[in-house]
GROMACS .gro file of C-alpha atoms in nm:
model
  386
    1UNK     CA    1  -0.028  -1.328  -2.897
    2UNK     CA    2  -0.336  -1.134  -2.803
    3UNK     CA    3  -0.258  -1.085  -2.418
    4UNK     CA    4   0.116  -1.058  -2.466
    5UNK     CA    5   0.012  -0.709  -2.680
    6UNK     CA    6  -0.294  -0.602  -2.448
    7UNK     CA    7  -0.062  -0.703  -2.131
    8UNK     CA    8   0.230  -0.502  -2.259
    9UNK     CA    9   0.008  -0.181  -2.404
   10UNK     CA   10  -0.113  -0.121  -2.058
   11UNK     CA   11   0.209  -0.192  -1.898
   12UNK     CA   12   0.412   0.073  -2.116
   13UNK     CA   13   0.126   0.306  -2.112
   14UNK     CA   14   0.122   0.309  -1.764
   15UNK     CA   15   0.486   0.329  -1.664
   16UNK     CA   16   0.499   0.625  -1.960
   17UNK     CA   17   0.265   0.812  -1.765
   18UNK     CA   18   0.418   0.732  -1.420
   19UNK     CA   19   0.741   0.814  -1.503
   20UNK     CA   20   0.664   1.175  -1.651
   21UNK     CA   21   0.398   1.256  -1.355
   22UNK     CA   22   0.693   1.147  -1.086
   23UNK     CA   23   0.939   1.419  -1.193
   24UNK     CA   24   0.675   1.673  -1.170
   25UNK     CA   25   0.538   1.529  -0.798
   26UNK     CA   26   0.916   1.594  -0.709
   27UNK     CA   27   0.926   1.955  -0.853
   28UNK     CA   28   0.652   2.017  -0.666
   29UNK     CA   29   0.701   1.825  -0.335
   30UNK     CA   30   1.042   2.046  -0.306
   31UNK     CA   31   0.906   2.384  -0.366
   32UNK     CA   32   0.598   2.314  -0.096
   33UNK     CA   33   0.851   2.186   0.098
   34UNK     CA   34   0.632   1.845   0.127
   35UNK     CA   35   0.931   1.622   0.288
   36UNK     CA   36   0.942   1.296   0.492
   37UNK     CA   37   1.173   1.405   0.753
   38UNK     CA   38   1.413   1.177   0.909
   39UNK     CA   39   1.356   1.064   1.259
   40UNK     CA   40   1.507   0.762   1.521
   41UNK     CA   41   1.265   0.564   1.376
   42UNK     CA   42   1.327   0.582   0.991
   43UNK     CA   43   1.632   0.479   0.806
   44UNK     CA   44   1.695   0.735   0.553
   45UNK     CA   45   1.901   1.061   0.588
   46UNK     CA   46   1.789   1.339   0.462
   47UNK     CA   47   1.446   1.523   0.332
   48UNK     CA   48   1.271   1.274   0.075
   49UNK     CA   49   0.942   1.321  -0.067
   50UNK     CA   50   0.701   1.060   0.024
   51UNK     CA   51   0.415   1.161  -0.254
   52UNK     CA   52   0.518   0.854  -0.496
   53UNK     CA   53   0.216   0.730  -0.517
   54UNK     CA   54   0.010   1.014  -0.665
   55UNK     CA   55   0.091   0.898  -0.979
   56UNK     CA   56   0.007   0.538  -0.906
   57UNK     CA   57  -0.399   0.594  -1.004
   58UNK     CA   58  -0.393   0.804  -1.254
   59UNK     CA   59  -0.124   0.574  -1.447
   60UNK     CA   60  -0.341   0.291  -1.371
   61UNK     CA   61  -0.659   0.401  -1.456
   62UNK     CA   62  -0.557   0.602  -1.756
   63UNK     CA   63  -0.390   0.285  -1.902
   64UNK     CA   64  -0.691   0.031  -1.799
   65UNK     CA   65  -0.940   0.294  -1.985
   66UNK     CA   66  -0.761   0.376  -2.302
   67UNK     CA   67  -0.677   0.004  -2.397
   68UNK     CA   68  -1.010  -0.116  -2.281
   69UNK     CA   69  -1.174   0.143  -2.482
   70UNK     CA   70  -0.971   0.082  -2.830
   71UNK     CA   71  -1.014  -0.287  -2.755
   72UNK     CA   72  -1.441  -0.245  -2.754
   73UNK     CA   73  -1.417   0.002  -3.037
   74UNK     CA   74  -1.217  -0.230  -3.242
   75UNK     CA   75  -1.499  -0.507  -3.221
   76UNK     CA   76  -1.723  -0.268  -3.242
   77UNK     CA   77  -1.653  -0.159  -3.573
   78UNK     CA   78  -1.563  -0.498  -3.640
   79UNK     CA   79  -1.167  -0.408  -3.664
   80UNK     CA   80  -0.925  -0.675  -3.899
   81UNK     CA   81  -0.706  -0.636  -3.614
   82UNK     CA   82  -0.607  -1.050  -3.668
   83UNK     CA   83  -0.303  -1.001  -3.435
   84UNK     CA   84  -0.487  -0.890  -3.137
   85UNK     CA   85  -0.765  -1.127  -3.209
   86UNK     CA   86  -1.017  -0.936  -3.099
   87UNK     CA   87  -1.321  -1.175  -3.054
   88UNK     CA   88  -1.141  -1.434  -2.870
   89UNK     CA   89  -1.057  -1.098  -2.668
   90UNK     CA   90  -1.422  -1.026  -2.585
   91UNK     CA   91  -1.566  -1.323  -2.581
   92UNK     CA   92  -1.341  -1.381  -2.292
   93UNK     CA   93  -1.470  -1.011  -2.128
   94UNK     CA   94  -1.786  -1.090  -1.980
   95UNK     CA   95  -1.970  -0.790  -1.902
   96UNK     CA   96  -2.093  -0.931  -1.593
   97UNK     CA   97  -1.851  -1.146  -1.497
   98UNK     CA   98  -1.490  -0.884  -1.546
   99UNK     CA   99  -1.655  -0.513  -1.625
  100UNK     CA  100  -1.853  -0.512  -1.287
  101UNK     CA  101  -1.571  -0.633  -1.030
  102UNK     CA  102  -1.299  -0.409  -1.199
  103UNK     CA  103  -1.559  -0.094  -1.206
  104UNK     CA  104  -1.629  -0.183  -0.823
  105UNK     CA  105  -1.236  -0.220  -0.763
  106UNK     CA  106  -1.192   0.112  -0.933
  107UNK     CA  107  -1.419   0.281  -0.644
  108UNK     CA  108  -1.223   0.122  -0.376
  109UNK     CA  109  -0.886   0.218  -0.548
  110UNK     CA  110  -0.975   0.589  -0.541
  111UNK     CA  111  -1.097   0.568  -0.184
  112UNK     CA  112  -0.779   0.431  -0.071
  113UNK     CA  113  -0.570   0.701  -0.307
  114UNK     CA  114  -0.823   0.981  -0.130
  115UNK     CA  115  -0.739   0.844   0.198
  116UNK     CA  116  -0.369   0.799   0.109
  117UNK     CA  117  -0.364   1.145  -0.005
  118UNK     CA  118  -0.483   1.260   0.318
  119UNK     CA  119  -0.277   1.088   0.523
  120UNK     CA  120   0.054   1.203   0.350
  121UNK     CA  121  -0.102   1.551   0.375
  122UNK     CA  122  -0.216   1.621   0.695
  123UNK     CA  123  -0.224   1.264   0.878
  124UNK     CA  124  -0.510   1.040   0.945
  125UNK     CA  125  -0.603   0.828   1.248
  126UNK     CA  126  -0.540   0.457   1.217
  127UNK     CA  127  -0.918   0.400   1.297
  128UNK     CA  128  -1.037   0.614   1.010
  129UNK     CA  129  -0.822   0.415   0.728
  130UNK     CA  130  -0.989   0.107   0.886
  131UNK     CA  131  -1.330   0.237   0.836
  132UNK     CA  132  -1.212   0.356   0.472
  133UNK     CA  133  -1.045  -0.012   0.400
  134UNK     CA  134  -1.398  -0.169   0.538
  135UNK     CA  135  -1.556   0.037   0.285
  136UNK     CA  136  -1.321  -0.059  -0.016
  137UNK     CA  137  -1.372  -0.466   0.128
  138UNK     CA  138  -1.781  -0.389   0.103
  139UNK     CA  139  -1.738  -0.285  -0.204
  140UNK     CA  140  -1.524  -0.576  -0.365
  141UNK     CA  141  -1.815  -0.772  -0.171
  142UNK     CA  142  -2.102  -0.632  -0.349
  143UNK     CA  143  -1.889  -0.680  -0.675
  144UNK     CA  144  -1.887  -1.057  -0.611
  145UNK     CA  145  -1.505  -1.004  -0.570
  146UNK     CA  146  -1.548  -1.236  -0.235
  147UNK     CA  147  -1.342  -1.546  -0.087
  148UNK     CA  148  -1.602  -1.772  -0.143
  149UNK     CA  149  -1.492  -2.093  -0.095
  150UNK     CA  150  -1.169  -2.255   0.112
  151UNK     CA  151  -1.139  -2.531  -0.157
  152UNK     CA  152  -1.154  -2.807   0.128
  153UNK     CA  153  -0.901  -2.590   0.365
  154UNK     CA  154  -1.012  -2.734   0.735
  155UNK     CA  155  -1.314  -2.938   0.490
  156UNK     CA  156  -1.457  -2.651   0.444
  157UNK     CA  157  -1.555  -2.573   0.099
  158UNK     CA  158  -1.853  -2.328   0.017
  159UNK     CA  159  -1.871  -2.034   0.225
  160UNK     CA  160  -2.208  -1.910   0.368
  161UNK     CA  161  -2.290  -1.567   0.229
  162UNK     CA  162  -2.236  -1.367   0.538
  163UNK     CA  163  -1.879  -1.567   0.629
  164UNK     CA  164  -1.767  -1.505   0.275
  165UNK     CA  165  -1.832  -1.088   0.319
  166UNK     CA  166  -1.690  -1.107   0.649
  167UNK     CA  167  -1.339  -1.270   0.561
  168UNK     CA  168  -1.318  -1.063   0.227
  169UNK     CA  169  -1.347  -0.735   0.439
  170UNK     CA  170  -1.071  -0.928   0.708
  171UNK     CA  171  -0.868  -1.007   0.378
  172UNK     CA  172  -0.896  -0.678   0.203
  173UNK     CA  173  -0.758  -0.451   0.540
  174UNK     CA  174  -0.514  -0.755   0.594
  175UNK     CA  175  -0.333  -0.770   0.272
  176UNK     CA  176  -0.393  -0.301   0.253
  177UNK     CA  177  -0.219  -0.317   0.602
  178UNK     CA  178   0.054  -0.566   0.518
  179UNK     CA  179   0.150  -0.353   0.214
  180UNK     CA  180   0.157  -0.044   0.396
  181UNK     CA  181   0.372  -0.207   0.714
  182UNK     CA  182   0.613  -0.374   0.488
  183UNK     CA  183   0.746  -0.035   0.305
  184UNK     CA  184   0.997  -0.011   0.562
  185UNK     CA  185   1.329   0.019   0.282
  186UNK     CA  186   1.399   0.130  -0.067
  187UNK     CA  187   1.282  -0.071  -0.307
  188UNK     CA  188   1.086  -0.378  -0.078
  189UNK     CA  189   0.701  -0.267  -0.068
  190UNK     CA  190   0.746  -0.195  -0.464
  191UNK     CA  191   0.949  -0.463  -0.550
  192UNK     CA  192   0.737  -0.774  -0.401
  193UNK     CA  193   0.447  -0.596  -0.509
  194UNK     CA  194   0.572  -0.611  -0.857
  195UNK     CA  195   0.675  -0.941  -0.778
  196UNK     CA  196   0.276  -0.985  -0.686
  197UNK     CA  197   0.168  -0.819  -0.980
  198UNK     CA  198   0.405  -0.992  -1.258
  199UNK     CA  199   0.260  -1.339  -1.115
  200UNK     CA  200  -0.092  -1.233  -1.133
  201UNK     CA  201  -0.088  -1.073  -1.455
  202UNK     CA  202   0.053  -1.403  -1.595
  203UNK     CA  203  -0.189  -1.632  -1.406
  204UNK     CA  204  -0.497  -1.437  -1.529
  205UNK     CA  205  -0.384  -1.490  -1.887
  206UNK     CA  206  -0.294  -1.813  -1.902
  207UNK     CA  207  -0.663  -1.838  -1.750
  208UNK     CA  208  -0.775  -1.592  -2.026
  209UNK     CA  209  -0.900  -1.337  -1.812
  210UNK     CA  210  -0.762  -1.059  -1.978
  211UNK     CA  211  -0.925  -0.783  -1.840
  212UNK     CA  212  -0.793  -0.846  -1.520
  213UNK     CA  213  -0.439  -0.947  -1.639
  214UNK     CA  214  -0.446  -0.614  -1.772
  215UNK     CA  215  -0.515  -0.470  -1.432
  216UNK     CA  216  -0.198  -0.648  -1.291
  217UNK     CA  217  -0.007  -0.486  -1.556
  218UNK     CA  218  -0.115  -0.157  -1.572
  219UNK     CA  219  -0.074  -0.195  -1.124
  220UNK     CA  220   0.321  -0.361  -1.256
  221UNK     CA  221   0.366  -0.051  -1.512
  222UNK     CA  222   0.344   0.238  -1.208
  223UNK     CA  223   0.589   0.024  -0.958
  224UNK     CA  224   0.875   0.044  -1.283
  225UNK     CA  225   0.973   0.398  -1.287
  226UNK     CA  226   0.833   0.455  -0.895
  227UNK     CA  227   1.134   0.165  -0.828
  228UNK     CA  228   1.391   0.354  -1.005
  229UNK     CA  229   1.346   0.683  -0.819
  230UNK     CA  230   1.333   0.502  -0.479
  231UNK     CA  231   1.626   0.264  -0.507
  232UNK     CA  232   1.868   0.467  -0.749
  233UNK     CA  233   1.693   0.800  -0.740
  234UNK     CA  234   1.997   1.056  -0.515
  235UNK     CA  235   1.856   1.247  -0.245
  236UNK     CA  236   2.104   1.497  -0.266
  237UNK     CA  237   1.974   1.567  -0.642
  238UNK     CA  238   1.647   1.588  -0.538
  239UNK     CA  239   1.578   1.229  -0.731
  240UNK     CA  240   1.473   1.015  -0.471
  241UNK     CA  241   1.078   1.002  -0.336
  242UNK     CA  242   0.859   0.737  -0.102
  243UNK     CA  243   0.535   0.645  -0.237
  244UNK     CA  244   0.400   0.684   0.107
  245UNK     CA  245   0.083   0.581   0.219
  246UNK     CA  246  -0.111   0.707  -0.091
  247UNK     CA  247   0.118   0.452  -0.290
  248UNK     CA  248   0.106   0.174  -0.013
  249UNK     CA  249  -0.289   0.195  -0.004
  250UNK     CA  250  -0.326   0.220  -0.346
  251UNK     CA  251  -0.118  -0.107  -0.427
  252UNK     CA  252  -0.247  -0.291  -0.129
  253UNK     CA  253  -0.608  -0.236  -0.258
  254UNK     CA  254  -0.540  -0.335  -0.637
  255UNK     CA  255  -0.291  -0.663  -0.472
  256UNK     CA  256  -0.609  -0.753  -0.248
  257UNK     CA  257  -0.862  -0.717  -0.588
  258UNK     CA  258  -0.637  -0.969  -0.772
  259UNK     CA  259  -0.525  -1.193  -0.518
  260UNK     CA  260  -0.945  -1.243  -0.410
  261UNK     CA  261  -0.998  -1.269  -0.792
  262UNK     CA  262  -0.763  -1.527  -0.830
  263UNK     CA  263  -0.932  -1.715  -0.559
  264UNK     CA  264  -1.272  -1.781  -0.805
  265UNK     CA  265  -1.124  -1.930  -1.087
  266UNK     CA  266  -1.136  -2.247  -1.202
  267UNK     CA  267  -1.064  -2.440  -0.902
  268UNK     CA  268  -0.927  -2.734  -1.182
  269UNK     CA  269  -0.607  -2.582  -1.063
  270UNK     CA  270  -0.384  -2.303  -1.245
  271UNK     CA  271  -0.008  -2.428  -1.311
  272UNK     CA  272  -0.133  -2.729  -1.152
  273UNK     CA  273  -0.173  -2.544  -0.769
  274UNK     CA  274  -0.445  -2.458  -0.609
  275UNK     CA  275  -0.581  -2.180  -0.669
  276UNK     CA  276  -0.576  -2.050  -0.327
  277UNK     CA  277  -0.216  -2.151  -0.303
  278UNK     CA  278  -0.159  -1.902  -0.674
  279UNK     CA  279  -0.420  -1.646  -0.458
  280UNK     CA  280  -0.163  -1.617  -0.194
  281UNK     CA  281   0.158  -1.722  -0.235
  282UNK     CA  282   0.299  -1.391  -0.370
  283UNK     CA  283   0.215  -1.183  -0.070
  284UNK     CA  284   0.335  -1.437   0.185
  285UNK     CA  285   0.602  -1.234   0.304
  286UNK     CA  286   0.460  -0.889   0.376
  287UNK     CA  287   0.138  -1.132   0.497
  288UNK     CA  288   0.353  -1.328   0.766
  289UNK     CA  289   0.562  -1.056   0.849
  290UNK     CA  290   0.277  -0.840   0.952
  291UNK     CA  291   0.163  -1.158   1.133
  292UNK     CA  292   0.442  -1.210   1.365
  293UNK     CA  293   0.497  -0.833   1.474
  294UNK     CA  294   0.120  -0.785   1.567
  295UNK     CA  295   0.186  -1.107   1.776
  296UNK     CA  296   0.537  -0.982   1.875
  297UNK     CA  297   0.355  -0.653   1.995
  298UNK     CA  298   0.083  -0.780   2.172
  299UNK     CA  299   0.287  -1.016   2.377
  300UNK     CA  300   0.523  -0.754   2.485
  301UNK     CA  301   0.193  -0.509   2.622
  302UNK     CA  302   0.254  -0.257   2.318
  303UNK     CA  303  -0.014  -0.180   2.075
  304UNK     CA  304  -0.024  -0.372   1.767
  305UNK     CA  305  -0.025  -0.057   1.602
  306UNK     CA  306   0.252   0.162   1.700
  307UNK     CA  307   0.580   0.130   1.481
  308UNK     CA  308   0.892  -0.059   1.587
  309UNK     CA  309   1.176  -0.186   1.421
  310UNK     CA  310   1.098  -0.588   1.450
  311UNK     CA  311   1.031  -0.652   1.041
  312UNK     CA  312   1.222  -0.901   0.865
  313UNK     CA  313   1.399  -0.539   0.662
  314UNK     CA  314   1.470  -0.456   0.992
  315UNK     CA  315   1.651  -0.801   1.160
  316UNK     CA  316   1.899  -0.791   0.794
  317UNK     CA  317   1.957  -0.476   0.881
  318UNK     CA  318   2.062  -0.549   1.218
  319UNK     CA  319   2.314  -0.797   1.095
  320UNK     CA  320   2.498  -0.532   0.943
  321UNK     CA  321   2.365  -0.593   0.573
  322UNK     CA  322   2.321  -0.275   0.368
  323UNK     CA  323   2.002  -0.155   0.264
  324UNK     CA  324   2.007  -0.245  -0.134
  325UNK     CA  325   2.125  -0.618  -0.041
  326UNK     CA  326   1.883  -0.643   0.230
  327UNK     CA  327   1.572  -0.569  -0.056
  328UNK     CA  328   1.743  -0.824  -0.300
  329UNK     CA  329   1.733  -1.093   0.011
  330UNK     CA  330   1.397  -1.027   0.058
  331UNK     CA  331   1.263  -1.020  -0.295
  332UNK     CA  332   1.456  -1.334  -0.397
  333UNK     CA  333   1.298  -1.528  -0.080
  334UNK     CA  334   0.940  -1.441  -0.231
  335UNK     CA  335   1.026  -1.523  -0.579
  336UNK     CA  336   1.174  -1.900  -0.386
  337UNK     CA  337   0.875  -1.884  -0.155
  338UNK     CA  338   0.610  -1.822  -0.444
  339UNK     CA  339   0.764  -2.166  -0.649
  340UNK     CA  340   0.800  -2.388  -0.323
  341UNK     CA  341   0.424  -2.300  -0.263
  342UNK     CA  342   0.357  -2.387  -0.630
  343UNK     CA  343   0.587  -2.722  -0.653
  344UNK     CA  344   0.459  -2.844  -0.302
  345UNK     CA  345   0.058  -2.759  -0.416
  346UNK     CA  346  -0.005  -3.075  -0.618
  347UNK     CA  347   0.138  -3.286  -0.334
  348UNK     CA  348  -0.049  -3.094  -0.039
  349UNK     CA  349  -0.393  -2.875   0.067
  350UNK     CA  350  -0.378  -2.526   0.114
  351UNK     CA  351  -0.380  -2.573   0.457
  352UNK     CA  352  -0.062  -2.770   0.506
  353UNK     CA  353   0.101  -2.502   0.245
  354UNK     CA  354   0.021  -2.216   0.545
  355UNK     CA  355   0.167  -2.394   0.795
  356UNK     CA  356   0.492  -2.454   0.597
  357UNK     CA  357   0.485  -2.145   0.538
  358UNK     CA  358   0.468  -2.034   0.879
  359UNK     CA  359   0.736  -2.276   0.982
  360UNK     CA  360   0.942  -2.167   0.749
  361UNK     CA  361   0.861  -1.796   0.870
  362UNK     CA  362   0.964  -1.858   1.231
  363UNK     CA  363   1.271  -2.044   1.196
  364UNK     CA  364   1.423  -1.813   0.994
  365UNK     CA  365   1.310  -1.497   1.212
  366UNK     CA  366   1.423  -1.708   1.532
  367UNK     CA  367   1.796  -1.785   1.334
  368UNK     CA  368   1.806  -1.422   1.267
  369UNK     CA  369   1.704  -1.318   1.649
  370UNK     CA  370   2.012  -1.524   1.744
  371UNK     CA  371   2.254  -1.430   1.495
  372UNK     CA  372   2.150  -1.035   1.550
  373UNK     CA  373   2.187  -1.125   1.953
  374UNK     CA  374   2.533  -1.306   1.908
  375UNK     CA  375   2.653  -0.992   1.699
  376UNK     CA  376   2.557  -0.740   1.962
  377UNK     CA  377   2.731  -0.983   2.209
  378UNK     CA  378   3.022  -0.930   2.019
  379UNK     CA  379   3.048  -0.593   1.999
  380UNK     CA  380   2.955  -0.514   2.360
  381UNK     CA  381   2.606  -0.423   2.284
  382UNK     CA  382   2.405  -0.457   2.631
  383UNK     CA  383   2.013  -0.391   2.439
  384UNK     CA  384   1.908  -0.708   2.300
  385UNK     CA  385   1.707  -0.790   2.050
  386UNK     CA  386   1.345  -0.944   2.062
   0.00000   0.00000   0.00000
């Protein structure tokens, strides 16, 4: 009973505050005149706000705070709050072991909403958010919030000290980027990521660390009301907003914290997977897709970097699917993808899991390629499609 209470006080807290600061980010984004305008590029018609995510910290970090605090103060003062069960509560919060990391995670997470500000602002170069993500990975690093072992992946178990900081760094401005490349529709970056977050609030509960299950749903709480303004919110009524890059940083950074956190449990085995495979499997879409345009990219002589329209989002869209249906595709194929990875973990390594995975990945991008190819055939279309 005592996480269900502290899991949904932060939530509701959070999405509270989220869903009175959004209104006011709109308010203001129209009389500044703060638009994302629409281009050849983008999908939407229309001037939208894309400053979502300024109320993504402050939500999160508000909620975190205020429960944490009454939590303390209740054993503290030695609180009869039976229900919550308060010493089973603490007990569980090591001071060393959860304070630290989240503390650390809470520096990168206002780096990345700095940056994110910034870049929805005024722009920012590509190579300074790198340098910025490298910073937020350091600092998950010196928290001890590091891949540190591969759990037999390859046979490789324990990860020298320097290897461990290197791939958490790689991780961290993987997973960031991923987020960030993936918010190409309404409703897809913040719907897998709540996706991500639902799963890892649950996992770190039924492994009793509640602190961080709380981050996961105070991170779920902002993506509630944000999803509502994106996918239903009417442009025309000045409803609908982006949570641009400040929101795409923001929830890359706290998905990378819980997904590397995940990675150092127990390695007994949560929900009887690996705990790589828990780590991992709910950003295996946005992961892979981000995988095969880089590749895409560099094969064709274009820089890995400069936008096209090659994502998965993009290929339904192709086929003539509408937006909304496109997002519910996608979403259900994580939710499928996240309990084949978990059903298939007890019977195979981590490493056999990726590469399923990535077979699974291909073929269906390579169906799609022909189906989007045979439909442009049809219709006379002469471009085709990579």
């Amino acid at each position: 009973m005592n996480w269900i209470l502290l899991s949904l006080a932060v939530f509701f807290i959070s999405m509270v505050i989220c869903g009175i600061i959004i209104p006011q980010i709109l308010l203001i984004a129209f009389r500044k005149r703060l638009f994302d305008e629409p281009d050849e590029r983008k999908i939407h018609k229309g001037a939208v706000p894309r400053l979502g995510g300024l109320a993504f910290m402050p939500s999160i970090v508000f909620s975190l705070c205020f429960v944490s605090g009454l939590l303390f103060l209740a054993g503290e003062n030695n609180a009869s709050w039976d229900m919550l069960s308060v010493k089973r509560v603490l007990n569980s919060v090591s001071v060393e072991n959860q304070v630290i990391p989240v503390c650390f995670g809470l520096c990168a997470l206002m780096v990345m909403y700095l940056v994110g500000i910034a870049d929805d602002l005024i722009g920012v170069k590509y190579r300074a958010k790198f340098v910025a993500q490298i910073l937020a990975g350091l600092l998950f690093a010196a928290a001890d919030v590091r891949l540190n072992s591969l759990g037999g992946m390859l046979g490789i178990y324990e990860l020298p000290v320097v290897i461990s900081w290197v791939l958490t760094v790689f991780l961290v401005v993987f997973i960031v980027n991923a987020i960030n490349l993936i918010d190409g529709i309404d409703g897809l970056a913040s719907g897998l990521s709540g996706i991500a977050m639902a799963f890892y609030g649950l996992s770190f509960n039924a492994a009793d660390q509640f602190l961080y299950g709380m981050v996961a749903f105070a991170g779920l709480g902002t993506l509630v009301p944000f999803f509502y303004y994106n996918v239903f919110g009417n442009a025309l009524r000045r409803k609908k907003i982006f949570m641009g890059d400040t929101g795409s940083l923001t929830t890359g950074i706290v998905l990378s914290f819980l997904a590397l956190e995940i990675s150092n449990l127990d390695r007994d085995g949560l929900f009887t997977a690996d705990v790589l495979v828990v780590a991992f499997a709910p950003l295996a879409i946005p992961c892979l897709d981000v995988v095969r345009v880089f590749v895409h990219r560099v094969i064709r002589g274009n820089s890995p970097f400069l936008p096209d329209r090659v994502h998965i989002h993009h290929k339904l869209l192709a086929l003539g699917i509408p937006q909304r249906v496109a997002m519910v595709v996608i979403l259900g194929a994580s939710a499928g993808l996240i309990a084949l990875n978990l059903i298939l973990s007890p019977m195979f390594g981590p490493f056999m899991i990726v590469v399923t995975d990535l077979l699974i990945w291909v073929v269906v991008n390579f169906l799609l390629t022909k189906k989007i190819r045979g439909r442009q055939k049809r219709e006379g279309i002469s471009v085709g499609y990579d």
